[in-house]
Coordinates of C-alpha atoms in Angstrom, one line a residue:
X1 CA 23.4 126.9 -42.9
X2 CA 24.9 123.4 -42.7
X3 CA 28.2 124.6 -43.4
X4 CA 28.5 126.2 -39.5
X5 CA 28.9 122.5 -38.4
X6 CA 31.5 121.4 -40.9
X7 CA 35.3 121.6 -40.2
X8 CA 37.4 124.4 -41.5
X9 CA 41.3 124.8 -41.7
X10 CA 42.9 128.2 -40.9
X11 CA 46.6 127.7 -42.2
X12 CA 47.7 124.4 -40.3
X13 CA 44.6 124.6 -37.5
X14 CA 42.2 122.4 -38.2
X15 CA 38.9 123.4 -36.4
X16 CA 36.0 121.1 -35.9
X17 CA 33.2 123.5 -37.0
X18 CA 32.9 127.2 -37.5
X19 CA 31.2 128.4 -34.4
X20 CA 33.5 131.0 -33.0
X21 CA 33.6 132.6 -29.6
X22 CA 34.5 136.2 -30.5
X23 CA 37.1 138.0 -28.0
X24 CA 35.9 139.3 -24.9
X25 CA 37.7 140.8 -22.0
X26 CA 36.0 139.3 -18.9
X27 CA 38.1 140.7 -16.2
X28 CA 38.8 137.0 -14.3
X29 CA 42.7 137.3 -14.5
X30 CA 44.8 138.4 -11.6
X31 CA 45.6 142.2 -11.1
X32 CA 49.0 141.1 -12.8
X33 CA 47.1 139.4 -15.2
X34 CA 47.8 135.8 -14.7
X35 CA 44.9 132.8 -15.6
X36 CA 42.5 132.4 -12.4
X37 CA 40.7 129.0 -12.3
X38 CA 37.5 131.1 -13.2
X39 CA 39.3 132.0 -16.7
X40 CA 39.7 128.1 -17.4
X41 CA 36.2 127.4 -16.6
X42 CA 35.0 130.3 -18.5
X43 CA 36.6 129.1 -21.6
X44 CA 36.4 125.4 -20.9
X45 CA 32.4 125.7 -20.9
X46 CA 32.4 127.5 -24.1
X47 CA 34.5 124.5 -25.7
X48 CA 32.2 122.2 -24.0
X49 CA 29.2 124.0 -25.2
X50 CA 30.3 123.2 -28.8
X51 CA 32.5 126.2 -29.8
X52 CA 35.2 125.1 -32.3
X53 CA 37.2 128.0 -32.2
X54 CA 37.7 130.4 -29.1
X55 CA 39.3 133.6 -29.2
X56 CA 40.6 134.8 -26.0
X57 CA 40.0 138.4 -24.6
X58 CA 42.6 141.0 -24.9
X59 CA 46.1 139.5 -23.9
X60 CA 48.7 142.0 -23.2
X61 CA 51.7 141.8 -25.3
X62 CA 54.1 144.3 -23.4
X63 CA 54.7 145.6 -19.8
X64 CA 54.6 149.1 -21.2
X65 CA 50.9 149.5 -21.7
X66 CA 49.5 147.3 -19.0
X67 CA 48.6 150.5 -16.8
X68 CA 46.5 151.6 -19.5
X69 CA 44.1 148.6 -19.7
X70 CA 41.1 147.5 -18.1
X71 CA 41.9 146.0 -14.7
X72 CA 42.8 142.2 -14.4
X73 CA 43.5 142.1 -18.1
X74 CA 45.4 138.4 -19.1
X75 CA 49.2 139.3 -19.9
X76 CA 51.8 137.2 -21.8
X77 CA 54.6 140.2 -21.8
X78 CA 56.9 137.5 -20.0
X79 CA 57.4 133.4 -19.8
X80 CA 55.4 133.6 -15.9
X81 CA 52.2 133.9 -17.9
X82 CA 52.8 130.6 -20.4
X83 CA 52.0 127.8 -17.6
X84 CA 48.1 129.7 -16.9
X85 CA 47.7 130.2 -20.7
X86 CA 48.4 126.7 -21.5
X87 CA 46.1 125.4 -18.7
X88 CA 43.2 127.0 -20.9
X89 CA 44.5 125.5 -24.1
X90 CA 44.6 122.2 -22.4
X91 CA 41.0 122.8 -20.9
X92 CA 39.7 123.9 -24.3
X93 CA 41.3 121.2 -26.1
X94 CA 39.9 118.5 -23.9
X95 CA 36.4 119.5 -25.6
X96 CA 37.8 119.6 -29.2
X97 CA 37.8 123.1 -29.5
X98 CA 40.9 125.3 -30.6
X99 CA 42.3 128.6 -28.7
X100 CA 43.6 131.7 -30.7
X101 CA 45.0 134.7 -28.4
X102 CA 44.1 138.0 -29.2
X103 CA 47.4 139.8 -28.6
X104 CA 47.3 143.4 -28.0
X105 CA 49.8 146.2 -27.7
X106 CA 47.8 148.7 -26.4
X107 CA 45.0 151.5 -27.0
X108 CA 47.7 154.0 -27.9
X109 CA 45.7 157.4 -28.1
X110 CA 42.5 156.3 -27.6
X111 CA 43.7 154.7 -24.0
X112 CA 42.9 156.2 -21.0
X113 CA 44.9 157.6 -18.7
X114 CA 46.6 155.1 -16.1
X115 CA 45.2 155.3 -12.4
X116 CA 48.8 157.2 -11.4
X117 CA 47.9 160.0 -13.9
X118 CA 50.3 159.1 -16.7
X119 CA 48.7 159.9 -19.8
X120 CA 48.4 157.4 -22.5
X121 CA 51.8 156.4 -24.6
X122 CA 51.0 156.7 -28.5
X123 CA 53.5 157.6 -31.4
X124 CA 52.6 161.1 -31.5
X125 CA 50.8 164.0 -29.0
X126 CA 47.9 163.6 -31.5
X127 CA 44.9 163.4 -29.0
X128 CA 41.9 161.0 -30.1
X129 CA 39.0 162.9 -31.5
X130 CA 35.8 161.2 -30.0
X131 CA 33.2 160.8 -32.5
X132 CA 30.1 162.8 -32.1
X133 CA 27.2 160.9 -30.1
X134 CA 24.3 159.7 -32.1
X135 CA 21.3 157.4 -31.5
X136 CA 22.3 155.4 -34.3
X137 CA 25.8 155.1 -33.5
X138 CA 26.2 151.8 -31.3
X139 CA 30.0 152.5 -31.0
X140 CA 29.9 155.6 -29.3
X141 CA 27.0 154.3 -27.0
X142 CA 28.8 151.4 -25.9
X143 CA 32.4 153.1 -25.1
X144 CA 34.4 151.7 -22.0
X145 CA 34.9 154.8 -20.6
X146 CA 31.8 157.3 -20.6
X147 CA 33.8 160.2 -19.3
X148 CA 32.4 163.0 -21.5
X149 CA 35.3 165.5 -20.9
X150 CA 38.2 166.0 -23.4
X151 CA 40.5 162.3 -24.1
X152 CA 43.8 162.9 -22.5
X153 CA 46.8 164.5 -24.8
X154 CA 48.8 161.3 -25.2
X155 CA 52.7 161.2 -24.2
X156 CA 54.6 160.7 -27.4
X157 CA 57.0 157.7 -27.2
X158 CA 60.4 157.8 -28.2
X159 CA 61.8 155.9 -31.2
X160 CA 63.7 153.6 -28.3
X161 CA 60.2 152.9 -26.7
X162 CA 58.7 152.1 -30.4
X163 CA 61.3 149.7 -31.3
X164 CA 61.2 148.1 -28.0
X165 CA 57.6 147.5 -28.1
X166 CA 58.0 145.9 -31.6
X167 CA 60.9 143.7 -29.8
X168 CA 58.2 142.8 -26.8
X169 CA 55.6 142.1 -29.2
X170 CA 57.5 139.7 -31.2
X171 CA 58.6 138.0 -28.2
X172 CA 54.9 137.7 -26.9
X173 CA 54.0 136.2 -30.1
X174 CA 56.6 133.5 -29.8
X175 CA 55.5 132.5 -26.5

């Protein structure tokens, strides 16, 4: 168990120990997905507490999928989000922690209907079939949506939309 406190290297990133904060959507960001002081404080506290690596909660990569996400999810779908995320990184680095971003494109057919009634976008109209509930199936008991109705039939994305999403995701990766 002593190895947990030893440094580790992931590609070119040296991490001070092997204690990792798993990604969690905290819902602290603004409605538009910008970092707030609460985001910075929350993650900096984890860094101060000794985590060597902090993985942010979901950070949306593209604008198209934002309406289908949990409200107040962080975004990185344009350059306006960089300054706030840089503050998070700087705050965590101050305590020796590294930060990775969980960059997300959307839930596709598993997504919920947007607040305006738009069905989720997906590569096809094939709906998601929810697994049967089981007292032993933790995943089915912890679903974000507890709606027992049939999942929405997704709107099939056009080839142009799919290609655009690929480009926008790549742009978010470069940011």
